[in-house]
Amino acid sequence: VEERQTHEIPTDPEARLRLRESCGAWLPLAYTLAGAAVIAVGFPRVWYVWFGGGLFGFVEGLFWGHAATMVGSMLNFWFARTMGREWARRKLGRRFPGLEQQMREQGFAILLLVRLCPIGNATIANCLAGVSSIGSWAFFWATILGHLPLAVFFALMGSGIVKSHSSQTAG
């Protein structure tokens, strides 16, 4: 009889600690950079934060997962800002100045509301913001604040797959 090996997040704290020790001190940086890359190409950020919660625990998983989300979002934003503005101007024609004015005046509030909505595609929102006239700092802060509630939820969910000594949170 052939045994099948499975690869999944360890479900007990000691196994998770052994995994982290075997990967070394570079694991958080590697996790964040890999996450930024996959998030920048469209991988759902909430699943990456969920994985971070399972790998690092709630607090560290939230921190590193949110950092990966921010770096990936900023990569989308800057790519669209440098490569897509002229394309958007041509495609939107005379509607483009109206979009520019709205995003210049209310970009933070608009993007924050988009971020707080749990349905949508963060990559598309990042790129649309990048071709608009929203300021970099407004984009940054609207993204940090707007992505945080779902990041908290998914990091908590991911950390819940790890069994504690006193109770089993999920299994």
PDB file of C-alpha atoms in Angstrom:
ATOM      1  CA  VAL A   1       0.000   0.000   0.000  1.00  0.00           C
ATOM      2  CA  GLU A   2       1.392   3.353  -1.056  1.00  0.00           C
ATOM      3  CA  GLU A   3       1.182   6.226   1.404  1.00  0.00           C
ATOM      4  CA  ARG A   4       0.161   9.658   0.146  1.00  0.00           C
ATOM      5  CA  GLN A   5       1.938  12.722   1.462  1.00  0.00           C
ATOM      6  CA  THR A   6      -0.057  15.874   2.007  1.00  0.00           C
ATOM      7  CA  HIS A   7       1.286  19.407   2.240  1.00  0.00           C
ATOM      8  CA  GLU A   8      -0.747  21.721   4.410  1.00  0.00           C
ATOM      9  CA  ILE A   9      -0.345  24.256   7.146  1.00  0.00           C
ATOM     10  CA  PRO A  10       0.624  22.511  10.399  1.00  0.00           C
ATOM     11  CA  THR A  11      -2.325  22.357  12.785  1.00  0.00           C
ATOM     12  CA  ASP A  12      -0.504  22.347  16.098  1.00  0.00           C
ATOM     13  CA  PRO A  13       1.644  25.137  17.553  1.00  0.00           C
ATOM     14  CA  GLU A  14       4.786  23.002  17.911  1.00  0.00           C
ATOM     15  CA  ALA A  15       4.726  21.911  14.267  1.00  0.00           C
ATOM     16  CA  ARG A  16       4.215  25.499  13.153  1.00  0.00           C
ATOM     17  CA  LEU A  17       7.167  26.598  15.314  1.00  0.00           C
ATOM     18  CA  ARG A  18       9.368  23.819  13.873  1.00  0.00           C
ATOM     19  CA  LEU A  19       8.428  24.907  10.349  1.00  0.00           C
ATOM     20  CA  ARG A  20       9.302  28.525  11.081  1.00  0.00           C
ATOM     21  CA  GLU A  21      12.603  27.563  12.725  1.00  0.00           C
ATOM     22  CA  SER A  22      13.555  25.376   9.767  1.00  0.00           C
ATOM     23  CA  CYS A  23      12.963  28.280   7.380  1.00  0.00           C
ATOM     24  CA  GLY A  24      14.986  30.726   9.435  1.00  0.00           C
ATOM     25  CA  ALA A  25      14.682  34.396  10.198  1.00  0.00           C
ATOM     26  CA  TRP A  26      14.147  35.246   6.534  1.00  0.00           C
ATOM     27  CA  LEU A  27      10.711  33.630   6.420  1.00  0.00           C
ATOM     28  CA  PRO A  28       8.695  36.834   7.083  1.00  0.00           C
ATOM     29  CA  LEU A  29      10.588  38.763   4.409  1.00  0.00           C
ATOM     30  CA  ALA A  30      10.324  35.907   1.900  1.00  0.00           C
ATOM     31  CA  TYR A  31       6.601  35.536   2.680  1.00  0.00           C
ATOM     32  CA  THR A  32       6.022  39.283   2.230  1.00  0.00           C
ATOM     33  CA  LEU A  33       7.955  39.588  -1.031  1.00  0.00           C
ATOM     34  CA  ALA A  34       6.366  36.462  -2.509  1.00  0.00           C
ATOM     35  CA  GLY A  35       2.960  37.755  -1.422  1.00  0.00           C
ATOM     36  CA  ALA A  36       3.579  41.151  -2.981  1.00  0.00           C
ATOM     37  CA  ALA A  37       4.457  39.475  -6.277  1.00  0.00           C
ATOM     38  CA  VAL A  38       1.441  37.176  -6.403  1.00  0.00           C
ATOM     39  CA  ILE A  39      -0.944  39.875  -5.186  1.00  0.00           C
ATOM     40  CA  ALA A  40       0.407  42.268  -7.817  1.00  0.00           C
ATOM     41  CA  VAL A  41      -0.536  39.778 -10.543  1.00  0.00           C
ATOM     42  CA  GLY A  42      -4.042  39.282  -9.180  1.00  0.00           C
ATOM     43  CA  PHE A  43      -3.959  36.557  -6.500  1.00  0.00           C
ATOM     44  CA  PRO A  44      -6.676  37.284  -3.918  1.00  0.00           C
ATOM     45  CA  ARG A  45      -5.079  39.146  -1.030  1.00  0.00           C
ATOM     46  CA  VAL A  46      -7.496  37.771   1.550  1.00  0.00           C
ATOM     47  CA  TRP A  47      -6.378  34.185   0.916  1.00  0.00           C
ATOM     48  CA  TYR A  48      -2.761  35.205   1.264  1.00  0.00           C
ATOM     49  CA  VAL A  49      -3.515  36.884   4.608  1.00  0.00           C
ATOM     50  CA  TRP A  50      -5.427  33.741   5.645  1.00  0.00           C
ATOM     51  CA  PHE A  51      -2.344  31.652   4.865  1.00  0.00           C
ATOM     52  CA  GLY A  52      -0.199  34.096   6.863  1.00  0.00           C
ATOM     53  CA  GLY A  53      -2.518  33.745   9.860  1.00  0.00           C
ATOM     54  CA  GLY A  54      -2.072  29.987   9.719  1.00  0.00           C
ATOM     55  CA  LEU A  55       1.676  30.185   9.252  1.00  0.00           C
ATOM     56  CA  PHE A  56       2.580  32.968  11.692  1.00  0.00           C
ATOM     57  CA  GLY A  57      -0.427  33.234  14.009  1.00  0.00           C
ATOM     58  CA  PHE A  58      -2.903  36.084  14.131  1.00  0.00           C
ATOM     59  CA  VAL A  59      -0.781  39.147  14.934  1.00  0.00           C
ATOM     60  CA  GLU A  60       2.253  38.325  12.798  1.00  0.00           C
ATOM     61  CA  GLY A  61       0.095  36.879  10.030  1.00  0.00           C
ATOM     62  CA  LEU A  62      -1.943  40.072   9.942  1.00  0.00           C
ATOM     63  CA  PHE A  63       1.173  42.243   9.921  1.00  0.00           C
ATOM     64  CA  TRP A  64       3.079  40.346   7.210  1.00  0.00           C
ATOM     65  CA  GLY A  65      -0.008  39.612   5.118  1.00  0.00           C
ATOM     66  CA  HIS A  66      -1.079  43.254   5.212  1.00  0.00           C
ATOM     67  CA  ALA A  67       2.486  44.304   4.329  1.00  0.00           C
ATOM     68  CA  ALA A  68       2.394  41.983   1.295  1.00  0.00           C
ATOM     69  CA  THR A  69      -0.974  43.449   0.309  1.00  0.00           C
ATOM     70  CA  MET A  70       0.369  46.988   0.550  1.00  0.00           C
ATOM     71  CA  VAL A  71       3.515  46.294  -1.464  1.00  0.00           C
ATOM     72  CA  GLY A  72       1.531  44.432  -4.154  1.00  0.00           C
ATOM     73  CA  SER A  73      -1.062  47.217  -4.290  1.00  0.00           C
ATOM     74  CA  MET A  74       1.610  49.892  -4.588  1.00  0.00           C
ATOM     75  CA  LEU A  75       3.265  47.912  -7.418  1.00  0.00           C
ATOM     76  CA  ASN A  76      -0.071  47.881  -9.292  1.00  0.00           C
ATOM     77  CA  PHE A  77      -0.596  51.573  -8.621  1.00  0.00           C
ATOM     78  CA  TRP A  78       2.849  52.644  -9.818  1.00  0.00           C
ATOM     79  CA  PHE A  79       2.725  50.371 -12.870  1.00  0.00           C
ATOM     80  CA  ALA A  80      -0.611  51.875 -13.925  1.00  0.00           C
ATOM     81  CA  ARG A  81       0.574  55.390 -13.063  1.00  0.00           C
ATOM     82  CA  THR A  82       3.641  55.105 -15.291  1.00  0.00           C
ATOM     83  CA  MET A  83       2.272  52.891 -18.075  1.00  0.00           C
ATOM     84  CA  GLY A  84      -1.489  53.412 -18.239  1.00  0.00           C
ATOM     85  CA  ARG A  85      -2.422  57.075 -17.951  1.00  0.00           C
ATOM     86  CA  GLU A  86      -2.148  57.882 -21.654  1.00  0.00           C
ATOM     87  CA  TRP A  87      -4.019  54.706 -22.582  1.00  0.00           C
ATOM     88  CA  ALA A  88      -6.831  55.599 -20.138  1.00  0.00           C
ATOM     89  CA  ARG A  89      -6.940  59.163 -21.458  1.00  0.00           C
ATOM     90  CA  ARG A  90      -7.398  57.854 -25.025  1.00  0.00           C
ATOM     91  CA  LYS A  91     -10.011  55.240 -24.024  1.00  0.00           C
ATOM     92  CA  LEU A  92     -12.107  57.525 -21.826  1.00  0.00           C
ATOM     93  CA  GLY A  93     -11.867  60.522 -24.128  1.00  0.00           C
ATOM     94  CA  ARG A  94     -13.836  63.500 -22.856  1.00  0.00           C
ATOM     95  CA  ARG A  95     -14.928  61.616 -19.702  1.00  0.00           C
ATOM     96  CA  PHE A  96     -11.337  61.492 -18.447  1.00  0.00           C
ATOM     97  CA  PRO A  97     -11.192  65.105 -17.148  1.00  0.00           C
ATOM     98  CA  GLY A  98     -14.298  64.480 -15.015  1.00  0.00           C
ATOM     99  CA  LEU A  99     -12.724  61.365 -13.498  1.00  0.00           C
ATOM    100  CA  GLU A 100      -9.525  63.292 -12.905  1.00  0.00           C
ATOM    101  CA  GLN A 101     -11.363  66.042 -11.054  1.00  0.00           C
ATOM    102  CA  GLN A 102     -13.380  63.629  -8.885  1.00  0.00           C
ATOM    103  CA  MET A 103     -10.305  61.631  -7.894  1.00  0.00           C
ATOM    104  CA  ARG A 104      -8.269  64.775  -7.253  1.00  0.00           C
ATOM    105  CA  GLU A 105     -10.975  66.217  -4.978  1.00  0.00           C
ATOM    106  CA  GLN A 106     -12.405  63.085  -3.326  1.00  0.00           C
ATOM    107  CA  GLY A 107     -10.009  60.289  -4.235  1.00  0.00           C
ATOM    108  CA  PHE A 108      -9.289  59.210  -0.667  1.00  0.00           C
ATOM    109  CA  ALA A 109     -12.984  58.857   0.249  1.00  0.00           C
ATOM    110  CA  ILE A 110     -13.872  57.133  -3.025  1.00  0.00           C
ATOM    111  CA  LEU A 111     -11.037  54.618  -2.776  1.00  0.00           C
ATOM    112  CA  LEU A 112     -11.652  53.997   0.925  1.00  0.00           C
ATOM    113  CA  LEU A 113     -15.292  53.106   0.183  1.00  0.00           C
ATOM    114  CA  VAL A 114     -14.200  50.816  -2.647  1.00  0.00           C
ATOM    115  CA  ARG A 115     -11.693  49.127  -0.316  1.00  0.00           C
ATOM    116  CA  LEU A 116     -14.247  48.615   2.437  1.00  0.00           C
ATOM    117  CA  CYS A 117     -16.634  46.837   0.064  1.00  0.00           C
ATOM    118  CA  PRO A 118     -15.908  43.106   0.401  1.00  0.00           C
ATOM    119  CA  ILE A 119     -16.893  42.410  -3.198  1.00  0.00           C
ATOM    120  CA  GLY A 120     -14.547  43.533  -5.919  1.00  0.00           C
ATOM    121  CA  ASN A 121     -11.128  43.087  -7.378  1.00  0.00           C
ATOM    122  CA  ALA A 122      -8.284  44.858  -5.602  1.00  0.00           C
ATOM    123  CA  THR A 123      -5.956  44.629  -8.614  1.00  0.00           C
ATOM    124  CA  ILE A 124      -8.433  46.418 -10.862  1.00  0.00           C
ATOM    125  CA  ALA A 125      -9.073  49.074  -8.193  1.00  0.00           C
ATOM    126  CA  ASN A 126      -5.292  49.576  -7.803  1.00  0.00           C
ATOM    127  CA  CYS A 127      -4.815  50.043 -11.530  1.00  0.00           C
ATOM    128  CA  LEU A 128      -7.827  52.341 -11.910  1.00  0.00           C
ATOM    129  CA  ALA A 129      -6.508  54.473  -9.064  1.00  0.00           C
ATOM    130  CA  GLY A 130      -3.107  54.481 -10.748  1.00  0.00           C
ATOM    131  CA  VAL A 131      -4.456  55.958 -13.985  1.00  0.00           C
ATOM    132  CA  SER A 132      -6.450  58.562 -12.061  1.00  0.00           C
ATOM    133  CA  SER A 133      -5.120  61.699 -10.426  1.00  0.00           C
ATOM    134  CA  ILE A 134      -5.429  60.439  -6.849  1.00  0.00           C
ATOM    135  CA  GLY A 135      -2.316  61.304  -4.882  1.00  0.00           C
ATOM    136  CA  SER A 136       0.108  58.575  -3.874  1.00  0.00           C
ATOM    137  CA  TRP A 137      -0.378  59.255  -0.160  1.00  0.00           C
ATOM    138  CA  ALA A 138      -4.174  59.249  -0.468  1.00  0.00           C
ATOM    139  CA  PHE A 139      -3.940  55.909  -2.280  1.00  0.00           C
ATOM    140  CA  PHE A 140      -1.563  54.541   0.361  1.00  0.00           C
ATOM    141  CA  TRP A 141      -3.704  55.522   3.368  1.00  0.00           C
ATOM    142  CA  ALA A 142      -7.034  54.549   1.775  1.00  0.00           C
ATOM    143  CA  THR A 143      -5.526  51.151   0.973  1.00  0.00           C
ATOM    144  CA  ILE A 144      -4.064  50.575   4.447  1.00  0.00           C
ATOM    145  CA  LEU A 145      -7.288  51.550   6.199  1.00  0.00           C
ATOM    146  CA  GLY A 146      -9.691  50.027   3.693  1.00  0.00           C
ATOM    147  CA  HIS A 147      -8.017  46.626   3.474  1.00  0.00           C
ATOM    148  CA  LEU A 148      -7.509  46.281   7.223  1.00  0.00           C
ATOM    149  CA  PRO A 149     -10.969  44.994   8.300  1.00  0.00           C
ATOM    150  CA  LEU A 150     -10.948  42.015   5.923  1.00  0.00           C
ATOM    151  CA  ALA A 151      -7.269  41.394   6.668  1.00  0.00           C
ATOM    152  CA  VAL A 152      -8.099  41.142  10.389  1.00  0.00           C
ATOM    153  CA  PHE A 153     -10.927  38.718   9.652  1.00  0.00           C
ATOM    154  CA  PHE A 154      -8.884  36.458   7.364  1.00  0.00           C
ATOM    155  CA  ALA A 155      -5.758  36.460   9.549  1.00  0.00           C
ATOM    156  CA  LEU A 156      -7.957  35.474  12.475  1.00  0.00           C
ATOM    157  CA  MET A 157      -9.573  32.759  10.379  1.00  0.00           C
ATOM    158  CA  GLY A 158      -6.164  31.485   9.258  1.00  0.00           C
ATOM    159  CA  SER A 159      -4.832  31.444  12.794  1.00  0.00           C
ATOM    160  CA  GLY A 160      -7.948  29.526  13.840  1.00  0.00           C
ATOM    161  CA  ILE A 161      -6.835  26.467  11.911  1.00  0.00           C
ATOM    162  CA  VAL A 162      -4.031  26.042  14.429  1.00  0.00           C
ATOM    163  CA  LYS A 163      -5.083  24.027  17.471  1.00  0.00           C
ATOM    164  CA  SER A 164      -4.158  25.417  20.846  1.00  0.00           C
ATOM    165  CA  HIS A 165      -3.341  23.300  23.882  1.00  0.00           C
ATOM    166  CA  SER A 166      -6.479  24.242  25.774  1.00  0.00           C
ATOM    167  CA  SER A 167      -9.000  24.082  22.964  1.00  0.00           C
ATOM    168  CA  GLN A 168      -9.455  23.256  19.343  1.00  0.00           C
ATOM    169  CA  THR A 169     -10.558  26.303  17.383  1.00  0.00           C
ATOM    170  CA  ALA A 170     -11.147  24.583  14.055  1.00  0.00           C
ATOM    171  CA  GLY A 171     -10.417  21.224  12.658  1.00  0.00           C
TER     172      GLY A 171
END
